[in-house]
Amino acid sequence: MLNDIFIKPFADMAAAPDFLLQVLWEGLVSGILYALIALGFVLIYRSSRIFNFAQGIMVVFAALTLVGLHALGIPAWISVALTLAVMFALAVTIERVVLRPLVGQPDIILFMATIGITLFLIGGGEIIFGGENKVMITEELGIPTGSVLLEPWGGLLILEQKDITAVLVAAALVVALLVFLNRTRMGRAIRALGDDHQAALSVGISLQTVWVLVWFIAGIIALVTGIAWGARAGVSFALEVIAYKALPVLMLGGLESITGAIIGGLMIGMLEKLFEIYWGQPLLGGNTETWFAFVLALVVLLFRPQGLFGERIIERV
Amino acid sequence: MDGSRTDDSTEGQETVRDEGHVVAEGRRIGPVLMELRNITLRFGGVVAIKDISFDIREGEIRAIIGPNGAGKSSMLNIISGFYTPSEGALLYRGETRPPMRPYEVARLGVARTFQNIALFEGMTVLDNVMTGRLTHMKAGLVAQALWWGRARDEEIANREVVEKVIDFLEIQAIRKTPVGRLPYGLKKRVELARALAAEPSLLLLDEPMAGMNVEEKEDMSRFILDVNDEFGTTICLIEHDMGVVMDLSDRVVVMDYGRKIGDGTPDEVRRNQDVIDAYLGVAH
Amino acid sequence: MLYRTAGQFKTSYKADMALFPVRQDAVLLAVILALVWGVFPLLASEFAFQTLLIPILIYALAALGLNILTGYAGQLSLGTGAFMGVGAYACYKMVTLFPWMNPVVAILLSGLFSAGVGVMFGIPSLRIKGFYLAIATLAAQFFLVWLFEKWGWLYNDNASGAIQVPNLDMFGIYVAGPQASSLVQYYVVLAVVTLMTLLCINLTRGNLGRTWKATRDMDIAAELIGINLLRSKLMAFAVSSYVVGVAGALFVFMWRGAAEPNLFDIPLSFRVLFIAIIGGLGSILGNYLGAILIVGLPVVLNTLPQALGLPISSATVEHLNVMIVGALIVFFLIIEPHGLARLWALIREKLIIWPFPH
Ligand SMILES: Nc1ncnc2c1ncn2[C@@H]1O[C@H](COP(=O)(O)OP(=O)(O)OP(=O)(O)O)[C@@H](O)[C@H]1O
Ligand SMILES: [Mg+2]
């Protein structure tokens, strides 16, 4: 028993390093998508204290819209542009209809409102697009679908080209976001808002504009993740679960930390895969990915309540 | 409120009095209740309190004064167990107090108010004051769920105590009002009521009059004196208004930059050159 | 003049602390009790029992449990569904291991198991706060549902992986399983729910309730006035999970009749959370109002198009439902963030001073 837990998994890893690499690669692909989604959360949280539960359904919604538009005969890239327009309209609507009337309410109320938005989008999405699983328009978007074979240590490592594309695009988006946040006036306003509302307002950008913007960014992120994940697993409401995975990432990385979201996402993506393959499947009957990330985050937080990257919380009276 | 009477009739105890304010006949200052020995408190590199010793005697009103950031609130926080001193010891009734969680300190009979009001905003005034009694309530889960036996008796008995405190502080009219709706001055008073309801043997007040107008300050001063006179409660308070401090207190500790620069009766402190320097430019 | 309180003076604190210091409240409650105990069961159809009466009571009870933790003690939980599952599986194991056991006793005991599990997952709450804690409760949610699926012993290794409620009787009358009648089940549920509600009212208005509210409103101050926070929070987790667990056992044994692990998944947790929040956090009454709305609304929406003769497929109605519930949540949060219970309190206040508003 102890052998199965503490020795055998590592022996297996050493015996087949190419397989280990394969596992890590798969974890990395998920991880970067988790990181991306977590980043969307962090931006919204920092600028408005809203814990946006609708992030997951936005992924589904964006992917469904894209596929749906294409099915109407609209060329792929125009569909992407139109989907972005839809996400922008969604951001504006949410700000006008939901956020503005709820300004200043307790956190939990705003959180509930985003669950309300989630339900609304689920119901609406099902009516407009139907609930069945759809195929992502991977090829139409020019995403290569072949695979790259590598032979490290004489073993075999298969990298799907669409995964490589996903990683590259996601990484590019992360970098673009970082540049935007650090280099532009608007970006700095968003970051400042997390620290001090007054300071942010003095930059001369209205709160409303910032909110529409962060929700739109969340929409863009949703579309990219939707395409990347949809290319692997198809497009359906089941996609929503990957947004849940962003939650433990937030716990680990801290609700307000941009670095935390990125590193936390990669860590969780890889660790949960490792655990599933080397411990979960042989010992626990598999499917441990549903909870592993949460339990990991829970354990880490027990020892570091501020998360891995959060600042120490100082309580005063 | 009789449980907290601490006037003991020890003969020959030195009685510290200040001619400047009216002291009820026969009020006595008892032996040392709480002693702080060589207390140092650091936050990382910041030294908030540096090697301070002083004591609080039973039945007295002890004031801590000093400029902003001197470390006064930190001192109260140490007494109430919210901060653990980096060095030094606390002695309670002559015995070293081991490191304790704040709730354990509260159960020893230390109650307090806060510089920034810390009431339970979602509860009524009555419920807030009732929370002051919870260290006195022992009924178990089942008795409470059934509202039976000990649970009900306790609820009634403690409600009586609380109503006395409410009468004493003249807040009957707002009894059932949610605290969130009260103006600042009344909140301060409710906070005092919550602390008094605990029938503490040591009452800590962190700037009880901050932000009040003259009239409210007079009311509050009267309440503090009355508490001390009528129930003999030992009080340690922080206050910026020099006039109030000089009127109310028996002895004063003066802090500056985490050090103690003066200790004695209001008159002694007023004449102390270090204190005058620290307060240079501040009228008093 | 309906709600005039003039002339009703309290002469003792005991009288002031009575459950219903205002006489009209007591009368209103008496009317409601008469309706649910006497009139409804006489008039209700099988359809009304199964789609309205029984589920409203059970959901209200689950929301009441959650409300203790979230509304009174201020600890946001997203794992209610899984704790209902613990209650349901515990009950299932008890009645199959000890077939002689009185089913109602089994239901009441099953809450103890969820209370235990609740306390375990509540331990981190001392260090983890706010949304971090909410995510931590999701750990319980996902882990427990996974466990329900993987741990064959829990469902007696049924090939289907589901639990099936056997016929259970009490003094010769079937109260659970295919043979039980809706009327009997309704009364069992009503009795349990009434009892739980009474106990919860007492807990929340007494010392423990104040301890919880203090913990919720300002935990640092609470600790400084003598509250042991860990104890206060764990107590909230225990009591809350107990009630939720009992609700879960009722949910499967008195209503659904069978359950698969995914029944207790996130959607159930959220449905209960909606009820608690739309009803009003920190309120007992609100859970009932919220349950009536959330359970009743789909029923109304389902029958409406038929009644109007609109040709809408049932799947569309289903989805419209979800959409409307989502919109309603936002709507209610905007008009009254404190929920239906606060809305009722405002109306009641108006009635008390009516017809002389000043
Ligand atoms: N938890 C803490 N962490 C770090 N530094 C702290 C903490 N609490 C207090 N300090 C620092 O200790 C010093 C003393 O603070 P304290 O609040 O005790 O002052 P004070 O005398 O009460 O001032 P005021 O009159 O403004 O209330 C300050 O420099 C403060 O910044
Ligand atoms: Mg201070």
Coordinates of C-alpha atoms in Angstrom, one line a residue, chain C:
Chain C
M1 CA -56.1 48.4 11.6
L2 CA -55.2 44.9 10.8
Y3 CA -51.8 45.1 12.4
R4 CA -52.4 47.6 15.1
T5 CA -50.0 46.9 18.0
A6 CA -51.2 49.8 20.2
G7 CA -52.6 48.5 23.4
Q8 CA -50.3 45.4 23.4
F9 CA -47.9 46.2 26.2
K10 CA -45.3 43.9 27.5
T11 CA -45.1 43.6 31.2
S12 CA -42.1 41.3 31.5
Y13 CA -39.0 40.5 29.5
K14 CA -40.3 37.0 29.2
A15 CA -43.4 38.3 27.4
D16 CA -41.2 40.5 25.2
M17 CA -39.1 37.5 24.3
A18 CA -42.1 35.3 23.3
L19 CA -42.0 33.9 19.8
F20 CA -44.7 36.3 18.6
P21 CA -44.7 39.5 20.7
V22 CA -47.2 40.9 18.2
R23 CA -50.6 39.2 18.4
Q24 CA -51.4 39.4 14.7
D25 CA -48.2 37.5 13.8
A26 CA -49.4 34.6 16.0
V27 CA -52.9 34.7 14.4
L28 CA -51.3 34.7 10.9
L29 CA -49.1 31.8 11.8
A30 CA -52.1 29.9 13.2
V31 CA -54.0 30.3 10.0
I32 CA -51.0 29.1 8.0
L33 CA -50.5 26.1 10.2
A34 CA -54.2 25.3 9.9
L35 CA -53.9 25.5 6.1
V36 CA -50.8 23.3 5.8
W37 CA -51.9 20.7 8.4
G38 CA -55.6 20.6 7.7
V39 CA -56.8 22.2 4.5
F40 CA -54.0 21.6 1.9
P41 CA -53.8 17.8 2.5
L42 CA -57.6 17.5 2.1
L43 CA -57.7 19.4 -1.1
A44 CA -54.4 18.6 -2.7
S45 CA -54.2 16.4 -5.8
E46 CA -51.4 13.9 -6.3
F47 CA -49.9 16.4 -8.7
A48 CA -50.0 19.2 -6.1
F49 CA -48.3 17.0 -3.5
Q50 CA -45.5 15.9 -5.8
T51 CA -44.7 19.1 -7.7
L52 CA -45.5 21.7 -5.0
L53 CA -46.2 20.8 -1.4
I54 CA -43.6 18.2 -0.7
P55 CA -40.7 19.7 -2.6
I56 CA -41.4 23.2 -1.3
L57 CA -41.2 21.9 2.3
I58 CA -38.0 20.0 1.6
Y59 CA -36.2 22.7 -0.3
A60 CA -37.2 25.2 2.3
L61 CA -35.7 23.0 5.0
A62 CA -32.4 22.7 3.0
A63 CA -32.4 26.4 2.5
L64 CA -33.0 26.9 6.2
G65 CA -29.9 24.7 7.0
L66 CA -27.8 26.7 4.5
N67 CA -29.2 30.0 5.9
I68 CA -27.9 29.1 9.4
L69 CA -24.4 28.8 8.0
T70 CA -24.4 31.6 5.4
G71 CA -27.1 34.0 6.6
Y72 CA -26.6 33.8 10.4
A73 CA -22.9 32.8 10.8
G74 CA -21.7 34.5 7.6
Q75 CA -19.9 31.5 6.1
L76 CA -20.7 31.2 2.4
S77 CA -21.2 27.6 1.3
L78 CA -21.5 26.3 -2.2
G79 CA -21.6 22.6 -1.2
T80 CA -25.1 22.2 0.1
G81 CA -26.1 19.6 -2.5
A82 CA -23.2 17.3 -1.5
F83 CA -24.2 17.6 2.2
M84 CA -27.8 16.7 1.3
G85 CA -26.2 13.7 -0.4
V86 CA -24.4 12.7 2.7
G87 CA -27.7 12.7 4.6
A88 CA -29.4 10.7 1.8
Y89 CA -26.7 8.0 1.6
A90 CA -26.4 7.8 5.4
C91 CA -30.1 7.2 5.6
Y92 CA -29.9 4.6 2.8
K93 CA -27.2 2.7 4.5
M94 CA -29.0 2.7 7.8
V95 CA -32.3 1.5 6.5
T96 CA -30.6 -1.3 4.5
L97 CA -28.3 -2.3 7.2
F98 CA -30.9 -2.2 10.0
P99 CA -34.2 -2.9 8.2
W100 CA -36.1 -2.8 11.6
M101 CA -35.2 0.8 12.1
N102 CA -38.0 3.4 12.2
P103 CA -37.6 5.4 9.0
V104 CA -38.3 8.7 10.6
V105 CA -35.7 8.0 13.3
A106 CA -33.3 7.0 10.5
I107 CA -33.9 10.3 8.7
L108 CA -33.3 12.3 11.9
L109 CA -30.1 10.3 12.6
S110 CA -28.8 10.7 9.1
G111 CA -28.3 14.4 9.8
L112 CA -25.7 13.5 12.3
F113 CA -23.5 12.1 9.6
S114 CA -23.7 15.2 7.4
A115 CA -23.0 17.2 10.5
G116 CA -19.8 15.3 11.1
V117 CA -18.7 15.7 7.5
G118 CA -19.7 19.3 7.7
V119 CA -17.6 19.9 10.7
M120 CA -14.6 18.3 9.0
F121 CA -14.9 20.6 6.0
G122 CA -15.6 23.5 8.3
I123 CA -12.3 23.3 10.1
P124 CA -10.5 25.4 7.4
S125 CA -13.1 28.2 8.0
L126 CA -11.0 29.6 10.8
R127 CA -8.2 30.5 8.5
I128 CA -10.0 30.8 5.2
K129 CA -12.5 33.5 4.7
G130 CA -15.1 34.9 2.3
F131 CA -14.9 33.7 -1.3
Y132 CA -11.9 31.6 -0.5
L133 CA -14.0 29.7 1.9
A134 CA -16.8 29.4 -0.7
I135 CA -14.3 27.8 -3.1
A136 CA -13.1 25.6 -0.3
T137 CA -16.7 24.3 0.1
L138 CA -16.6 23.4 -3.5
A139 CA -13.9 21.0 -2.6
A140 CA -16.4 19.2 -0.4
Q141 CA -19.0 19.4 -3.2
F142 CA -16.8 17.8 -5.9
F143 CA -15.0 15.4 -3.6
L144 CA -18.2 14.0 -2.0
V145 CA -20.1 13.6 -5.3
W146 CA -17.1 11.7 -6.7
L147 CA -17.1 9.6 -3.5
F148 CA -20.8 8.8 -4.0
E149 CA -19.9 7.5 -7.4
K150 CA -16.8 5.5 -6.6
W151 CA -17.5 4.1 -3.2
G152 CA -19.7 1.1 -4.0
W153 CA -20.4 0.3 -0.4
L154 CA -22.4 3.5 -0.1
Y155 CA -25.0 2.2 -2.7
N156 CA -24.6 -1.4 -1.8
D157 CA -22.8 -2.0 -5.1
N158 CA -25.9 -1.7 -7.2
A159 CA -25.1 -2.2 -10.8
S160 CA -26.9 1.0 -11.6
G161 CA -24.8 3.0 -9.1
A162 CA -28.0 4.5 -7.8
I163 CA -29.8 4.2 -4.6
Q164 CA -33.4 2.9 -4.6
V165 CA -35.6 3.6 -1.7
P166 CA -37.2 0.4 -0.4
N167 CA -40.7 0.1 1.0
L168 CA -40.5 1.3 4.6
D169 CA -43.3 1.2 7.0
M170 CA -44.1 2.8 10.4
F171 CA -46.7 1.1 12.5
G172 CA -48.0 -0.7 9.5
I173 CA -48.3 2.3 7.2
Y174 CA -45.9 2.7 4.3
V175 CA -44.0 6.0 4.6
A176 CA -41.3 5.5 2.0
G177 CA -40.8 3.6 -1.2
P178 CA -43.1 2.9 -4.1
Q179 CA -46.0 1.8 -1.8
A180 CA -46.1 4.9 0.3
S181 CA -48.9 7.4 -0.5
S182 CA -48.2 11.1 -1.1
L183 CA -50.5 12.1 1.8
V184 CA -48.5 10.1 4.3
Q185 CA -45.2 11.3 3.0
Y186 CA -46.5 14.9 3.1
Y187 CA -47.4 14.6 6.7
V188 CA -44.0 13.0 7.6
V189 CA -42.2 15.8 5.8
L190 CA -44.4 18.4 7.3
A191 CA -43.8 17.1 10.9
V192 CA -40.0 16.9 10.4
V193 CA -39.9 20.4 8.8
T194 CA -42.1 21.9 11.5
L195 CA -39.9 20.5 14.2
M196 CA -36.7 21.6 12.6
T197 CA -38.0 25.0 12.0
L198 CA -39.0 25.4 15.6
L199 CA -35.6 24.3 16.8
C200 CA -33.8 26.6 14.4
I201 CA -35.9 29.6 15.5
N202 CA -34.9 28.9 19.1
L203 CA -31.3 28.6 18.2
T204 CA -31.1 31.7 16.2
R205 CA -32.9 34.0 18.6
G206 CA -30.9 32.8 21.6
N207 CA -27.3 33.0 22.7
L208 CA -25.9 30.8 19.9
G209 CA -27.7 32.9 17.3
R210 CA -26.2 36.1 18.7
T211 CA -22.8 34.4 18.7
W212 CA -23.2 33.5 15.1
K213 CA -24.4 36.9 14.0
A214 CA -21.5 38.5 15.9
T215 CA -19.1 36.2 14.0
R216 CA -20.8 37.1 10.8
D217 CA -20.8 40.9 11.3
M218 CA -17.3 41.4 12.6
D219 CA -15.2 38.4 13.5
I220 CA -12.4 40.3 15.2
A221 CA -14.7 42.2 17.5
A222 CA -16.5 38.9 18.2
E223 CA -13.4 37.3 19.4
L224 CA -12.4 40.2 21.5
I225 CA -15.7 40.1 23.4
G226 CA -15.2 36.5 24.2
I227 CA -16.4 34.4 21.3
N228 CA -14.3 31.4 20.5
L229 CA -14.5 31.8 16.7
L230 CA -13.6 28.2 15.8
R231 CA -16.3 26.9 18.1
S232 CA -18.8 29.3 16.8
K233 CA -18.1 28.5 13.2
L234 CA -17.9 24.7 13.7
M235 CA -21.2 24.9 15.6
A236 CA -22.7 26.6 12.6
F237 CA -21.3 24.0 10.3
A238 CA -22.6 21.2 12.5
V239 CA -26.1 22.6 13.0
S240 CA -26.4 23.7 9.4
S241 CA -25.1 20.4 7.9
Y242 CA -27.4 18.5 10.3
V243 CA -30.5 20.3 8.9
V244 CA -29.2 20.1 5.4
G245 CA -28.5 16.3 5.8
V246 CA -32.1 15.7 7.1
A247 CA -33.4 17.7 4.2
G248 CA -31.3 15.5 1.9
A249 CA -32.7 12.3 3.5
L250 CA -36.2 13.6 3.1
F251 CA -35.4 14.7 -0.5
V252 CA -34.6 11.1 -1.5
F253 CA -36.8 9.1 0.8
M254 CA -39.9 11.2 0.9
W255 CA -39.9 12.6 -2.6
R256 CA -37.5 11.4 -5.3
G257 CA -37.6 7.7 -4.4
A258 CA -34.2 7.1 -6.0
A259 CA -31.0 9.0 -6.5
E260 CA -27.9 8.9 -8.6
P261 CA -24.7 10.7 -7.4
N262 CA -25.1 13.6 -9.9
L263 CA -28.4 14.5 -8.3
F264 CA -26.4 16.1 -5.6
D265 CA -24.2 18.0 -7.9
I266 CA -23.7 21.8 -8.2
P267 CA -27.1 22.6 -9.7
L268 CA -28.8 21.4 -6.5
S269 CA -26.4 23.4 -4.3
F270 CA -27.2 26.5 -6.3
R271 CA -30.9 25.9 -6.3
V272 CA -30.8 25.8 -2.5
L273 CA -28.6 28.9 -2.4
F274 CA -31.0 30.8 -4.6
I275 CA -33.8 30.0 -2.3
A276 CA -31.9 31.2 0.7
I277 CA -30.8 34.4 -0.9
I278 CA -34.0 35.3 -2.7
G279 CA -35.9 34.4 0.5
G280 CA -33.5 36.5 2.6
L281 CA -30.2 35.7 4.3
G282 CA -30.5 35.7 8.0
S283 CA -34.2 35.0 8.0
I284 CA -36.2 31.9 8.8
L285 CA -39.4 32.9 7.0
G286 CA -37.5 33.8 3.9
N287 CA -36.6 30.1 3.2
Y288 CA -40.3 29.3 2.8
L289 CA -41.0 32.3 0.6
G290 CA -37.9 31.5 -1.5
A291 CA -38.9 27.9 -1.9
I292 CA -42.4 28.7 -2.9
L293 CA -41.0 31.0 -5.6
I294 CA -38.2 28.8 -6.9
V295 CA -40.3 25.5 -6.8
G296 CA -43.6 27.1 -7.8
L297 CA -42.4 29.2 -10.7
P298 CA -41.5 26.3 -13.1
V299 CA -44.8 24.7 -12.3
V300 CA -46.7 27.8 -13.2
L301 CA -44.5 28.3 -16.3
N302 CA -45.1 24.7 -17.4
T303 CA -48.8 24.9 -17.2
L304 CA -49.2 28.4 -18.5
P305 CA -48.5 27.8 -22.3
Q306 CA -50.9 24.8 -22.2
A307 CA -53.6 26.8 -20.5
L308 CA -53.1 29.6 -23.1
G309 CA -53.0 27.0 -25.9
L310 CA -49.5 28.1 -27.0
P311 CA -47.7 25.5 -29.0
I312 CA -44.3 25.5 -27.2
S313 CA -42.4 22.3 -26.8
S314 CA -41.7 21.1 -23.3
A315 CA -38.0 21.4 -23.8
T316 CA -38.3 25.0 -24.7
V317 CA -40.4 25.6 -21.7
E318 CA -37.7 24.0 -19.6
H319 CA -35.1 26.3 -21.0
L320 CA -37.3 29.4 -20.7
N321 CA -37.7 28.4 -17.1
V322 CA -34.0 28.5 -16.5
M323 CA -33.8 31.8 -18.2
I324 CA -36.6 33.3 -16.3
V325 CA -35.3 32.1 -13.0
G326 CA -32.0 33.7 -13.8
A327 CA -33.6 37.0 -14.7
L328 CA -35.8 36.8 -11.6
I329 CA -32.8 36.4 -9.4
V330 CA -31.2 39.5 -10.8
F331 CA -34.5 41.3 -10.6
F332 CA -35.1 40.5 -7.0
L333 CA -31.5 41.3 -6.1
I334 CA -32.0 44.7 -7.6
I335 CA -35.3 45.5 -6.0
E336 CA -34.6 44.0 -2.6
P337 CA -31.1 42.6 -2.0
H338 CA -32.3 41.4 1.4
G339 CA -34.8 39.1 0.0
L340 CA -38.5 38.4 0.2
A341 CA -38.4 38.2 3.9
R342 CA -37.4 41.9 4.1
L343 CA -40.1 42.7 1.6
W344 CA -42.7 41.1 3.9
A345 CA -41.2 42.9 6.9
L346 CA -41.6 46.2 5.1
I347 CA -45.2 45.4 4.2
R348 CA -45.8 44.4 7.8
E349 CA -44.4 47.6 9.2
K350 CA -46.7 49.6 6.9
L351 CA -49.6 47.5 8.1
I352 CA -48.7 48.2 11.7
I353 CA -48.9 52.0 11.3
W354 CA -51.7 51.8 8.8
P355 CA -54.0 53.7 8.5
F356 CA -52.2 56.5 10.3
P357 CA -48.8 56.7 8.7
H358 CA -47.4 59.2 11.1

